[in-house]
Each structure stands twice: as C-alpha cells, then as structure tokens.
Short mmCIF file of C-alpha atoms in Angstrom, two decimals:
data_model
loop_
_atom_site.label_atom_id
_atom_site.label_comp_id
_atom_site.label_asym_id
_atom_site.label_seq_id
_atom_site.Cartn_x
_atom_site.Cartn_y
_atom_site.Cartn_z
CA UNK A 1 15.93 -178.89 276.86
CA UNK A 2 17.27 -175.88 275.86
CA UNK A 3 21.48 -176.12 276.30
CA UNK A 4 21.82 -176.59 272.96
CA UNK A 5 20.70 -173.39 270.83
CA UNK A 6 23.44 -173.78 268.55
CA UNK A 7 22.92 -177.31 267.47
CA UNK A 8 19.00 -176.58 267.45
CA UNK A 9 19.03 -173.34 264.91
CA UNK A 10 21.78 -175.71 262.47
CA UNK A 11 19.34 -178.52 262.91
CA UNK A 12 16.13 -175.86 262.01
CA UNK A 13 18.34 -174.53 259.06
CA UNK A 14 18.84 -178.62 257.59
CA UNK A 15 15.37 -178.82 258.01
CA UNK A 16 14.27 -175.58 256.03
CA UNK A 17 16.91 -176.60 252.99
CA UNK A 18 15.01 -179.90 252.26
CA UNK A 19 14.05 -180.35 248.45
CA UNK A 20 10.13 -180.21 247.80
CA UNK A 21 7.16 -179.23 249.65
CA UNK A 22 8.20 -177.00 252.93
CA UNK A 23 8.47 -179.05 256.35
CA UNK A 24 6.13 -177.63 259.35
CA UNK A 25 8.32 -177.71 262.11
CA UNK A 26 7.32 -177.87 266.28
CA UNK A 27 9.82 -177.18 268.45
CA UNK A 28 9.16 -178.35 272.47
CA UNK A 29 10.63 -177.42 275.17
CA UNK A 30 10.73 -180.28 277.49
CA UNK A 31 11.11 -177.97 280.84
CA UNK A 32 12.70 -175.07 279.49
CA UNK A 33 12.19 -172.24 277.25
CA UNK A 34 12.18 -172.39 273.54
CA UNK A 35 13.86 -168.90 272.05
CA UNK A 36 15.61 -167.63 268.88
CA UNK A 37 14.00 -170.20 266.47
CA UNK A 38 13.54 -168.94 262.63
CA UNK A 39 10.22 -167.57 261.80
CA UNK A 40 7.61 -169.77 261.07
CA UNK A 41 8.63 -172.51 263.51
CA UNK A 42 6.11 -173.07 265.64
CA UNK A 43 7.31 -173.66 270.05
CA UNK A 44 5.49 -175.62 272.52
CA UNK A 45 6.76 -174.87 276.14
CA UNK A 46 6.55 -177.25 278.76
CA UNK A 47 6.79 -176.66 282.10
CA UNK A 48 8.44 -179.59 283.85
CA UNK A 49 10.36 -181.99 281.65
CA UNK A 50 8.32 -184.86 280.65
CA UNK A 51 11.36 -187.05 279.40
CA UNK A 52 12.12 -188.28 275.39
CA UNK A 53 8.70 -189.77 274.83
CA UNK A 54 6.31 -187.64 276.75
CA UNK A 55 7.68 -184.49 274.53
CA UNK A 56 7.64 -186.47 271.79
CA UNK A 57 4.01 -187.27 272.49
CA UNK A 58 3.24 -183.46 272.54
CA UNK A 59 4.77 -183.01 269.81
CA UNK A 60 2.78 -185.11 267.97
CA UNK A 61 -0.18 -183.36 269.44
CA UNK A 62 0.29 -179.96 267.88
CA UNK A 63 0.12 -181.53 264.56
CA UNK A 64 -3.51 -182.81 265.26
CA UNK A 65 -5.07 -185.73 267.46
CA UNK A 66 -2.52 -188.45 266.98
CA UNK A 67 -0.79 -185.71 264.19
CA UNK A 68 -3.81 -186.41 261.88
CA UNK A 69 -3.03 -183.07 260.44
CA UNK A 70 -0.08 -184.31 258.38
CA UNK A 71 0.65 -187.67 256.83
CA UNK A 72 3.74 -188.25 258.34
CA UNK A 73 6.66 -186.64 261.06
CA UNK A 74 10.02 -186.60 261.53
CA UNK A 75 11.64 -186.76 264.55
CA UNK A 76 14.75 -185.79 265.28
CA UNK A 77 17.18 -184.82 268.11
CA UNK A 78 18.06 -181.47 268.48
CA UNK A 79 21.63 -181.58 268.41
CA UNK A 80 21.21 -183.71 264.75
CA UNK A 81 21.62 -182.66 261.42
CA UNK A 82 20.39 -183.47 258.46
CA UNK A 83 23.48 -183.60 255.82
CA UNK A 84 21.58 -184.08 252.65
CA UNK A 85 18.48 -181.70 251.29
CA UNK A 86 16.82 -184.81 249.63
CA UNK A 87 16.30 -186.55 253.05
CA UNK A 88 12.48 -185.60 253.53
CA UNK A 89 11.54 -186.58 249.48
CA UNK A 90 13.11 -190.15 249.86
CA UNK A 91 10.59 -190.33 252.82
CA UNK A 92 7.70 -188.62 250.58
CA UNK A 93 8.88 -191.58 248.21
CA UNK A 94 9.48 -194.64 250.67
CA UNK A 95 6.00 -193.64 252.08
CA UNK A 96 4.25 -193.32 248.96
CA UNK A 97 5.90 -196.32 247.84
CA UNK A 98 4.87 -199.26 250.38
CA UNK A 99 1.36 -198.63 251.75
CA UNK A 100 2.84 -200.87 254.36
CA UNK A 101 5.30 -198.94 255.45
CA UNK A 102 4.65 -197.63 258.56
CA UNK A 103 8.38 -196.49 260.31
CA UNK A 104 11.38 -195.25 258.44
CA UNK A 105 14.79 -195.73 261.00
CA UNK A 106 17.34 -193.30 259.60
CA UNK A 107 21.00 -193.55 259.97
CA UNK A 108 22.94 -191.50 262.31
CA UNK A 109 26.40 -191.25 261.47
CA UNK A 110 28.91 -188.96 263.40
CA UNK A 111 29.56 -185.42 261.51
CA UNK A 112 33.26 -185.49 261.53
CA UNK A 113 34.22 -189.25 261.13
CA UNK A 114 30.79 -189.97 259.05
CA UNK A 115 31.33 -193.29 261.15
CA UNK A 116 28.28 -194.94 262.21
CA UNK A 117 28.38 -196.60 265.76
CA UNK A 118 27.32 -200.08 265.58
CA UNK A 119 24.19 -199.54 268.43
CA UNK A 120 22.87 -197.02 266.25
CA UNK A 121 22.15 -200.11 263.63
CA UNK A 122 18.51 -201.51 264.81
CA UNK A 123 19.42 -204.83 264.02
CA UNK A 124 21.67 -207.93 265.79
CA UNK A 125 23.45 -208.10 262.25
CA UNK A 126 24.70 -204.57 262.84
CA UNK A 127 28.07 -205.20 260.81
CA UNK A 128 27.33 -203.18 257.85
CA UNK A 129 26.08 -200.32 258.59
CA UNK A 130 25.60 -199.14 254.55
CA UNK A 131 22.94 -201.62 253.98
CA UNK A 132 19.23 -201.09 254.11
CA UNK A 133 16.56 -203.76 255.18
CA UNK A 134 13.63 -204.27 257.20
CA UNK A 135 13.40 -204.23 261.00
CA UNK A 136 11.76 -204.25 264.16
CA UNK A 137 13.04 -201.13 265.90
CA UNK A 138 13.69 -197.87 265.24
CA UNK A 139 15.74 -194.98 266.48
CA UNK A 140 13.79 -192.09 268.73
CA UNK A 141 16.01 -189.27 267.44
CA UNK A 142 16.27 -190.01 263.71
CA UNK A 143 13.22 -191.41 262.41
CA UNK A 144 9.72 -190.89 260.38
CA UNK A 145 6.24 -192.14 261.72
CA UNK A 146 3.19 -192.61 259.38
CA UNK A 147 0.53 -190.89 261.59
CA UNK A 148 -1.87 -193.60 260.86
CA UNK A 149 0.33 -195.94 262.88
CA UNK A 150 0.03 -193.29 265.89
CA UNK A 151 -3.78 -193.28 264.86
CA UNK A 152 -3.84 -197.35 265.43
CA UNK A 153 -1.56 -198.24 267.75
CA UNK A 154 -0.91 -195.45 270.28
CA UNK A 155 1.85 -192.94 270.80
CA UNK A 156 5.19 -193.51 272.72
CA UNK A 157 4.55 -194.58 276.58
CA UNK A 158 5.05 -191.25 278.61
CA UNK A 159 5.78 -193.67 281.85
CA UNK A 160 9.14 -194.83 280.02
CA UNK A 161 10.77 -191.23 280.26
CA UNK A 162 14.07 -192.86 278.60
CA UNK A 163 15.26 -195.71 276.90
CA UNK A 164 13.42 -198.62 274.97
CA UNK A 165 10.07 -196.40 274.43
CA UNK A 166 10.96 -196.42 270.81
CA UNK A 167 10.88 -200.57 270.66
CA UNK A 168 7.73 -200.45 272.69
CA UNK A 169 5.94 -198.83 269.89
CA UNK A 170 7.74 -200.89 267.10
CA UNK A 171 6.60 -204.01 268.98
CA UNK A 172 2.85 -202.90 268.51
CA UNK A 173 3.31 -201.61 264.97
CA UNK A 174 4.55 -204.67 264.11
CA UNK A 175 1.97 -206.61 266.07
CA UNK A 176 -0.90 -204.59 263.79
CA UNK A 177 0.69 -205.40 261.16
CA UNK A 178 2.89 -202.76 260.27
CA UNK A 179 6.80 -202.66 258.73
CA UNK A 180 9.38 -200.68 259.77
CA UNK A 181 12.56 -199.73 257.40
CA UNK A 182 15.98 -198.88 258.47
CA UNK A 183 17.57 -196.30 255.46
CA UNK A 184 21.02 -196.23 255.48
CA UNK A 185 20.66 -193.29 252.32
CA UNK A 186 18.42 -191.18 254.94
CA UNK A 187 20.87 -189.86 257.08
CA UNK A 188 21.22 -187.50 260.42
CA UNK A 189 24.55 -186.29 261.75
CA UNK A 190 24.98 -186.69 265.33
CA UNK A 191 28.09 -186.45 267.45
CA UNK A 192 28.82 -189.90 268.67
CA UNK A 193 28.54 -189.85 272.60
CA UNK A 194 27.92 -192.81 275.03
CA UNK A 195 24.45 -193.46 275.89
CA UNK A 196 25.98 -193.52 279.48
CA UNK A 197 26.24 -190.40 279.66
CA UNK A 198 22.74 -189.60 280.99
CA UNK A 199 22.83 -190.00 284.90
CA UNK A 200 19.73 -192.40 284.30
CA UNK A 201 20.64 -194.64 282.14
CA UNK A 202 21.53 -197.84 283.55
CA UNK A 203 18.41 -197.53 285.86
CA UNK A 204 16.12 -197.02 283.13
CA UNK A 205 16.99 -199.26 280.80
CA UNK A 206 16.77 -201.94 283.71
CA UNK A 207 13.74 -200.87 284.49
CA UNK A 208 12.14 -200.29 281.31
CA UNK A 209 13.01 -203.88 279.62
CA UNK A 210 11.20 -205.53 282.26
CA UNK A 211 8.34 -203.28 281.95
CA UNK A 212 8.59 -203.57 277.73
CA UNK A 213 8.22 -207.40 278.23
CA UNK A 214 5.60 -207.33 280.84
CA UNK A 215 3.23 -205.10 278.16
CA UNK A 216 4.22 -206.50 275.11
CA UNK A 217 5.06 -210.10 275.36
CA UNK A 218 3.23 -213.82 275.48
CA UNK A 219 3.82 -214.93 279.28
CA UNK A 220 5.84 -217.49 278.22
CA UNK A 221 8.19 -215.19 276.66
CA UNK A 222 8.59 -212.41 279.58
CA UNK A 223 11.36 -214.50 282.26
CA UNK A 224 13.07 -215.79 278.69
CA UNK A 225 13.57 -211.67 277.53
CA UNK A 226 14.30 -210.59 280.97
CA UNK A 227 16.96 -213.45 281.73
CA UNK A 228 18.58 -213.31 278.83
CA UNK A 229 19.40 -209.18 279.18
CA UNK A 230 20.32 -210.17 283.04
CA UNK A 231 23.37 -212.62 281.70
CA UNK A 232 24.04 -210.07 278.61
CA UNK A 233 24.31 -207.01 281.50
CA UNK A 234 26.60 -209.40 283.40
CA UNK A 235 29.15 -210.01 280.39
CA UNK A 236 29.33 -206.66 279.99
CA UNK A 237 30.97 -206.50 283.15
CA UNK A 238 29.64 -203.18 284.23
CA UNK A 239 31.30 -201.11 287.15
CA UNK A 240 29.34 -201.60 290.79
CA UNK A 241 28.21 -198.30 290.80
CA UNK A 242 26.53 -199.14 287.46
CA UNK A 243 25.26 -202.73 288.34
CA UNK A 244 23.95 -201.59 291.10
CA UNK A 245 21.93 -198.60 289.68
CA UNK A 246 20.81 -201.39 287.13
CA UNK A 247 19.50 -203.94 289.35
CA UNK A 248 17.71 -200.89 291.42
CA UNK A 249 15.90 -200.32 287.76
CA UNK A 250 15.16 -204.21 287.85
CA UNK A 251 13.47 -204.63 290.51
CA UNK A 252 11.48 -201.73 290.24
CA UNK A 253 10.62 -202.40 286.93
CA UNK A 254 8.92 -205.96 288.27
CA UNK A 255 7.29 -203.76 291.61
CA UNK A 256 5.79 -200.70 289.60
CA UNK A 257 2.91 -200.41 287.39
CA UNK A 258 3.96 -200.32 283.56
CA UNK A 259 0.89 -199.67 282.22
CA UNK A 260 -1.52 -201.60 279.84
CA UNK A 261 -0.53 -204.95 278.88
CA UNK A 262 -1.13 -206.03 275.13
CA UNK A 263 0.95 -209.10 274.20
CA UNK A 264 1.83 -209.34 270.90
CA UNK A 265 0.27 -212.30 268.97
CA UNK A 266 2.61 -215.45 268.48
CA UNK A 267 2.49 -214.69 264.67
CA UNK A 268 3.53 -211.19 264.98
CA UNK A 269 6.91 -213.12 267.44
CA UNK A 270 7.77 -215.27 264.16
CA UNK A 271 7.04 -212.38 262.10
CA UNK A 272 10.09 -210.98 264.35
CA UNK A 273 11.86 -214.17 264.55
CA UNK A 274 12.08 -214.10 260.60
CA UNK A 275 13.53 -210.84 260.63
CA UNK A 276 16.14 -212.33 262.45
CA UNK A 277 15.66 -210.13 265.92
CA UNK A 278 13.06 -212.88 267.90
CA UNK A 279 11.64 -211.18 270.96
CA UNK A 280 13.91 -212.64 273.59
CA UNK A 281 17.34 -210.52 272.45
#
C-alpha cells in the first residue's frame, strides 16, 4: 500500500539473493503508487485498494490466466523477509517432490526475537512451532501456490477483502484433493504485531467466518462452525467496542451475499478431521 518502501526494497533484495534459477517478481500497488523498486521488477498499480486477496488475485494475473505462466508463486507480505537464500529451492524441491503438493505454509518468525507467535502456526497443535507436517490452512503473507491449484479450484475470494480468504481456498484445495504443507525450514521474517491492529478486523473476521461456512460447508456443519467461534469470541472476553464491531460483522455476514456456495464433500471433512483440524474449529 505503499508506507512501507523500506521494508519492500529489503524484502525485493531477499528475494533477488535466492540460490538457483532467478525469481520474476510483481509488485502491486493495492491503491497507491509503486516507486523505487530494483530493475527488472515488474509494478502493477491499482487504483482503489482492492484489500489482501483482490491484489493478490491480480497478482496472480500478471503471471498468466490463473499464473499459468509459471509453475508456482510466492507470496509474501511486503514488510517480510526472507532470512535464508535457499528458501525458493526447498520449494523447487518440496514441489518437485510430491506431485500432490499443492500449498507450501512457511514460517514467519519475528526478525529480532526469531520467536514464532503461536497464531502464525496453521494448526490447533500449535505448541511447537519447529516441526513440519501437513495441514489445512495456510498463511496469506508467507506462502507458495502450485498454479495448477489456482487453475482448478479458483483464486482467493475478492469479496473477503481481509481475514480467512486464505482458509477459503485451502478448504477447496483440499476438497479437490489437494495437500497443503506447513515448513517450519522455509522461513519469512516479519515483525510480530497484533492482527488487531487493522481498524477492520474484528468486523471482518465476524463476518467472513460466517460467510466461509456458508460457501464451503455441508448444511449440517454451518450453525456447528459458526456457534462454536460465537462461544470461543466470548471467552476471549473482548472489549465492547470490539464485541460490538464483531457481532456488526456477524450479522452481516448471515444478511449479505458471500458468493458461490460449494460445500466440501463429507470425505474431504474427515480428510480434515484426520488432520486433526475438523471443520467446526
């Protein structure tokens, strides 16, 4: 969104030091000006801001309908960096690897602690943050996408703007059959900030679980998602101000349209249920 210039050339320069074949890099400007980027880089400028998924979803564009032009992306926030210059082989490698594969979840760890925050884990058993496995999230800032998943499934749901976009296209990966990975060895430095911060947030992530469950889930399973994150809000014990803005995202997450609905099959909920993250947490 351009206020970050700094963090965005250091994040460019990671990106150019990677081992192997070069990256090709796209820079967007979600409602604001993209300058002063190394040669090479290539800028998309958007007019209005189009939140976290709709500039992700140009992005993915430039490379190609549905990035067919490349095998894979990256994506990655642009106040990140990426510590280590082996990062994009390992995910040549994991890639190569598991024909299956179809999302790599990095880890973010914060630059001057190298502590990883325990939400950053996309998994309930978020304890160890050190140890690899499979999954059935991702995160949007720190991640790699076979394009043949985009090709299949869809890209990210513009109408989401921010928050829970990234589980909405895990859900449907998984439900074609794909796997995702989270690599605690592929690794992006981020400053560790609350997700709070964002003048959104509580209103968004209301609204967009209820409008993840109504697209994605067997009817059965849509009051059982939703009332389970209304008690988990309320033992959080969030201020008024907060609950409030939260329960505004609720109900307009139930009154608005969310777009198509595709529930997932009820093999594709044990397949999730197995990896120990069923579809109602």
């Amino acid at each position: 969104m351009g206020n970050r210039p700094d963090e965005l050339r250091a994040l460019l320069d990671s990106v150019a030091k990677q081992d192997g074949d070069p990256i090709e890099v796209v820079v967007v400007g979600n409602g604001a000006p993209v300058i002063d980027v190394p040669d090479g880089v290539r800028t998309v400028n958007l007019p209005d801001n189009l939140g976290i998924p709709g500039g992700r979803n140009v992005g993915i564009e430039a490379f190609g309908p549905s990035g067919s032009g490349v095998d894979a992306l990256l994506f990655l926030d642009d106040d990140g960096l990426l510590p280590c210059s082996d990062t994009g082989e390992l995910v040549r490698e994991a890639f190569a690897a598991d024909p299956g594969l179809g999302i790599i979840s990095f880890r973010i760890a914060d630059p001057e602690t190298g502590l990883t925050q325990r939400r950053h884990v996309p998994r309930l058993r978020a304890s160890d943050p050190l140890r690899s496995s499979r999954v059935t999230t991702f995160l949007g800032g720190a991640n790699a996408v076979r394009t043949t998943v985009l090709a299949e499934v869809g890209a990210l749901p513009d109408e989401f703007f921010y928050a829970h976009e990234e589980t909405d296209l895990a859900w449907r990966a998984l439900d074609a059959g794909w796997a995702i990975d989270y690599r605690a060895d592929m690794v992006l430095f981020h400053p560790t900030m609350p997700p709070s911060r964002h003048a959104v947030y509580h209103r968004m992530v209301a609204r967009n679980r209820v409008w993840l469950a109504r697209r994605n889930l067997p009817a059965p399973l849509v009051p059982v998602y939703i009332g389970v994150w209304v008690l988990l809000t309320l033992a959080r014990r969030p201020s008024l101000p907060a609950l409030k803005a939260w329960f505004g995202g609720f109900k307009e997450g139930w009154r608005t349209p969310c777009g198509p609905r595709r529930p997932m099959k009820w093999r594709t909920v044990w397949r999730l249920t197995r990896l120990g993250r069923p579809p109602v947490i």
